[in-house]
Amino acid sequence: SGAEWWAQVRENGHKEEAIQFHWDTDEAAVEGHNVNVHPHCSTVTYLTAIGAPTLIVDRRNSLRPDDVEPARGPIRSGQLSYPSVGKHIVFDGQLLHGTVPRSCGAEAGQERVTFLVNVWLNHRPSNCHRVDDSLAERLGPEAEGHVTFSGEHTMEEVEMPSSVDDANVDKLEVQFSRCEGIPEEDVARHRLLLSLPRPPAELRTKPGATQLLRWPESSGVGLWKASDEQAKV
């Protein structure tokens, strides 16, 4: 058991601002044993109030990387978390997540900085190593510096309309693939289709909103197989 951690920096407005949708997994287990092993929980701590919100949806990964069909299907719920300094979110480590760049008033070039921690129980990712003593001494309550928390954050439940093409929502359609340890010709591409509410108007003055999203069964949102034609786009 233990915690795997790293920092991530993305520049607002950059072509690589988005973080591709993915499942957190032990990549060495994928490559060496053809099995997906996930952390007990995944966490995000925002160190700036800049950039794309995190989107987590209720699609769990398949057990075997080369058997992707169990991962696909309709999506009924999700969480959209906008950055705010010191805001901390925790979610099931088996869930699909990524970021969705949105127009929230931040200037291009400003940096979205996050601190990510995955908590593993009864398993340690093969490529992780114990923190050395010199670094460990700089962590914890005696470490210099601190993060000033930005206060309480709003949480809103949003019932989404029955169509992704509704004029009052933003349509999200992205493709991604997971190909570690799988021959390129066998890589399967996923197509994520969702509708998202427009960014809250108060984000400019009060960052850090969290929206709990619910999609009706008739909406057609979900994680699907990308057709050969779509995969070439």
CSV table of N, CA, C and O in Angstrom, one decimal, residues 37-82:
chain,number,residue,atom,x,y,z
A,37,VAL,N,-5.0,-2.8,-13.3
A,37,VAL,CA,-5.1,-2.6,-11.8
A,37,VAL,C,-5.2,-1.1,-11.5
A,37,VAL,O,-4.3,-0.4,-12.0
A,38,HIS,N,-6.2,-0.8,-10.8
A,38,HIS,CA,-6.4,0.6,-10.5
A,38,HIS,C,-6.2,1.0,-9.1
A,38,HIS,O,-6.3,0.2,-8.2
A,39,PRO,N,-5.9,2.3,-8.8
A,39,PRO,CA,-5.8,2.7,-7.4
A,39,PRO,C,-7.1,2.7,-6.7
A,39,PRO,O,-8.2,2.7,-7.3
A,40,HIS,N,-7.0,2.6,-5.4
A,40,HIS,CA,-8.3,2.6,-4.5
A,40,HIS,C,-9.0,4.0,-4.7
A,40,HIS,O,-10.2,4.0,-4.9
A,41,CYS,N,-8.3,5.0,-4.7
A,41,CYS,CA,-8.9,6.3,-5.0
A,41,CYS,C,-7.9,7.3,-5.7
A,41,CYS,O,-6.7,7.1,-5.5
A,42,SER,N,-8.4,8.2,-6.5
A,42,SER,CA,-7.6,9.2,-7.2
A,42,SER,C,-7.9,10.5,-6.6
A,42,SER,O,-9.1,10.8,-6.3
A,43,THR,N,-6.9,11.4,-6.5
A,43,THR,CA,-7.2,12.8,-6.0
A,43,THR,C,-6.6,13.8,-6.8
A,43,THR,O,-5.6,13.6,-7.5
A,44,VAL,N,-7.2,15.0,-6.8
A,44,VAL,CA,-6.7,16.2,-7.5
A,44,VAL,C,-6.7,17.3,-6.5
A,44,VAL,O,-7.8,17.6,-5.9
A,45,THR,N,-5.6,18.0,-6.3
A,45,THR,CA,-5.5,19.3,-5.5
A,45,THR,C,-5.1,20.4,-6.5
A,45,THR,O,-4.1,20.3,-7.1
A,46,TYR,N,-5.9,21.4,-6.6
A,46,TYR,CA,-5.6,22.5,-7.5
A,46,TYR,C,-4.8,23.6,-6.8
A,46,TYR,O,-5.1,24.0,-5.7
A,47,LEU,N,-3.7,24.0,-7.4
A,47,LEU,CA,-2.8,25.0,-6.8
A,47,LEU,C,-2.9,26.3,-7.5
A,47,LEU,O,-2.3,27.3,-7.0
A,48,THR,N,-3.8,26.4,-8.5
A,48,THR,CA,-4.1,27.7,-9.1
A,48,THR,C,-5.6,27.6,-9.4
A,48,THR,O,-6.2,26.5,-9.4
A,49,ALA,N,-6.2,28.8,-9.7
A,49,ALA,CA,-7.6,28.8,-10.1
A,49,ALA,C,-7.8,29.0,-11.6
A,49,ALA,O,-8.8,29.6,-12.1
A,50,ILE,N,-6.8,28.5,-12.4
A,50,ILE,CA,-6.8,28.7,-13.8
A,50,ILE,C,-7.0,27.4,-14.5
A,50,ILE,O,-6.6,26.3,-14.1
A,51,GLY,N,-7.6,27.5,-15.7
A,51,GLY,CA,-7.6,26.4,-16.6
A,51,GLY,C,-8.9,25.5,-16.6
A,51,GLY,O,-9.9,25.8,-16.0
A,52,ALA,N,-8.7,24.4,-17.3
A,52,ALA,CA,-9.8,23.5,-17.6
A,52,ALA,C,-10.3,22.7,-16.3
A,52,ALA,O,-9.5,22.4,-15.5
A,53,PRO,N,-11.6,22.5,-16.3
A,53,PRO,CA,-12.2,21.7,-15.2
A,53,PRO,C,-11.9,20.2,-15.4
A,53,PRO,O,-11.7,19.8,-16.5
A,54,THR,N,-11.9,19.5,-14.3
A,54,THR,CA,-11.8,18.0,-14.3
A,54,THR,C,-13.2,17.4,-14.5
A,54,THR,O,-14.1,17.8,-13.8
A,55,LEU,N,-13.3,16.5,-15.4
A,55,LEU,CA,-14.6,15.8,-15.6
A,55,LEU,C,-14.4,14.3,-15.3
A,55,LEU,O,-13.5,13.7,-15.9
A,56,ILE,N,-15.2,13.8,-14.4
A,56,ILE,CA,-15.2,12.4,-14.0
A,56,ILE,C,-16.6,11.8,-14.4
A,56,ILE,O,-17.6,12.4,-14.0
A,57,VAL,N,-16.6,10.7,-15.1
A,57,VAL,CA,-17.9,10.0,-15.5
A,57,VAL,C,-17.9,8.6,-15.0
A,57,VAL,O,-16.9,8.0,-14.7
A,58,ASP,N,-19.1,8.0,-15.0
A,58,ASP,CA,-19.3,6.7,-14.4
A,58,ASP,C,-19.1,5.6,-15.4
A,58,ASP,O,-20.0,4.7,-15.6
A,59,ARG,N,-17.9,5.5,-16.0
A,59,ARG,CA,-17.5,4.4,-16.8
A,59,ARG,C,-16.3,3.8,-16.2
A,59,ARG,O,-15.3,4.5,-16.1
A,60,ARG,N,-16.3,2.5,-15.8
A,60,ARG,CA,-15.2,1.8,-15.3
A,60,ARG,C,-14.5,1.1,-16.4
A,60,ARG,O,-15.1,0.6,-17.4
A,61,ASN,N,-13.2,0.9,-16.2
A,61,ASN,CA,-12.4,0.2,-17.2
A,61,ASN,C,-12.6,-1.3,-17.2
A,61,ASN,O,-13.2,-1.8,-16.2
A,62,SER,N,-12.2,-1.9,-18.3
A,62,SER,CA,-12.3,-3.4,-18.4
A,62,SER,C,-11.2,-4.0,-17.6
A,62,SER,O,-10.2,-3.4,-17.3
A,63,LEU,N,-11.4,-5.3,-17.3
A,63,LEU,CA,-10.3,-6.0,-16.5
A,63,LEU,C,-9.1,-6.2,-17.4
A,63,LEU,O,-7.9,-6.1,-17.0
A,64,ARG,N,-9.3,-6.6,-18.7
A,64,ARG,CA,-8.2,-6.8,-19.6
A,64,ARG,C,-8.1,-5.7,-20.6
A,64,ARG,O,-9.1,-5.3,-21.3
A,65,PRO,N,-6.9,-5.2,-20.8
A,65,PRO,CA,-6.7,-4.1,-21.8
A,65,PRO,C,-7.1,-4.4,-23.2
A,65,PRO,O,-7.5,-3.5,-24.0
A,66,ASP,N,-7.0,-5.7,-23.6
A,66,ASP,CA,-7.4,-6.1,-24.9
A,66,ASP,C,-8.9,-6.5,-25.1
A,66,ASP,O,-9.3,-6.9,-26.1
A,67,ASP,N,-9.6,-6.3,-24.0
A,67,ASP,CA,-11.1,-6.5,-24.1
A,67,ASP,C,-11.8,-5.3,-23.6
A,67,ASP,O,-12.1,-5.1,-22.5
A,68,VAL,N,-12.0,-4.3,-24.6
A,68,VAL,CA,-12.5,-3.0,-24.2
A,68,VAL,C,-14.0,-2.9,-24.2
A,68,VAL,O,-14.5,-1.9,-23.6
A,69,GLU,N,-14.7,-3.8,-24.7
A,69,GLU,CA,-16.2,-3.7,-24.7
A,69,GLU,C,-16.8,-3.5,-23.3
A,69,GLU,O,-17.8,-2.7,-23.2
A,70,PRO,N,-16.4,-4.1,-22.3
A,70,PRO,CA,-17.0,-3.9,-21.0
A,70,PRO,C,-16.9,-2.5,-20.5
A,70,PRO,O,-17.7,-2.0,-19.6
A,71,ALA,N,-15.9,-1.7,-21.0
A,71,ALA,CA,-15.7,-0.3,-20.6
A,71,ALA,C,-16.7,0.6,-21.2
A,71,ALA,O,-16.9,1.7,-20.8
A,72,ARG,N,-17.3,0.2,-22.3
A,72,ARG,CA,-18.2,1.0,-23.1
A,72,ARG,C,-19.6,0.9,-22.6
A,72,ARG,O,-20.0,-0.1,-22.0
A,73,GLY,N,-20.4,2.0,-23.0
A,73,GLY,CA,-21.8,1.9,-22.6
A,73,GLY,C,-22.3,3.3,-22.2
A,73,GLY,O,-21.6,4.3,-22.3
A,74,PRO,N,-23.6,3.4,-21.9
A,74,PRO,CA,-24.1,4.7,-21.5
A,74,PRO,C,-23.5,5.4,-20.3
A,74,PRO,O,-23.0,4.6,-19.4
A,75,ILE,N,-23.6,6.7,-20.2
A,75,ILE,CA,-23.1,7.4,-19.0
A,75,ILE,C,-24.4,8.1,-18.4
A,75,ILE,O,-25.1,8.8,-19.2
A,76,ARG,N,-24.5,8.0,-17.1
A,76,ARG,CA,-25.7,8.6,-16.5
A,76,ARG,C,-25.3,9.7,-15.5
A,76,ARG,O,-26.2,10.5,-15.2
A,77,SER,N,-24.1,9.7,-15.0
A,77,SER,CA,-23.7,10.7,-14.1
A,77,SER,C,-22.3,11.1,-14.2
A,77,SER,O,-21.5,10.3,-14.7
A,78,GLY,N,-21.9,12.2,-13.7
A,78,GLY,CA,-20.6,12.7,-13.8
A,78,GLY,C,-20.4,13.9,-12.8
A,78,GLY,O,-21.3,14.4,-12.2
A,79,GLN,N,-19.1,14.3,-12.6
A,79,GLN,CA,-18.8,15.4,-11.8
A,79,GLN,C,-17.9,16.3,-12.6
A,79,GLN,O,-16.8,15.9,-13.1
A,80,LEU,N,-18.2,17.6,-12.7
A,80,LEU,CA,-17.4,18.6,-13.4
A,80,LEU,C,-16.9,19.6,-12.3
A,80,LEU,O,-17.6,20.3,-11.7
A,81,SER,N,-15.5,19.6,-12.1
A,81,SER,CA,-14.9,20.3,-11.0
A,81,SER,C,-14.0,21.4,-11.6
A,81,SER,O,-13.0,21.1,-12.3
A,82,TYR,N,-14.4,22.7,-11.3
A,82,TYR,CA,-13.6,23.8,-11.8
A,82,TYR,C,-12.5,24.1,-10.8
A,82,TYR,O,-12.7,24.0,-9.6
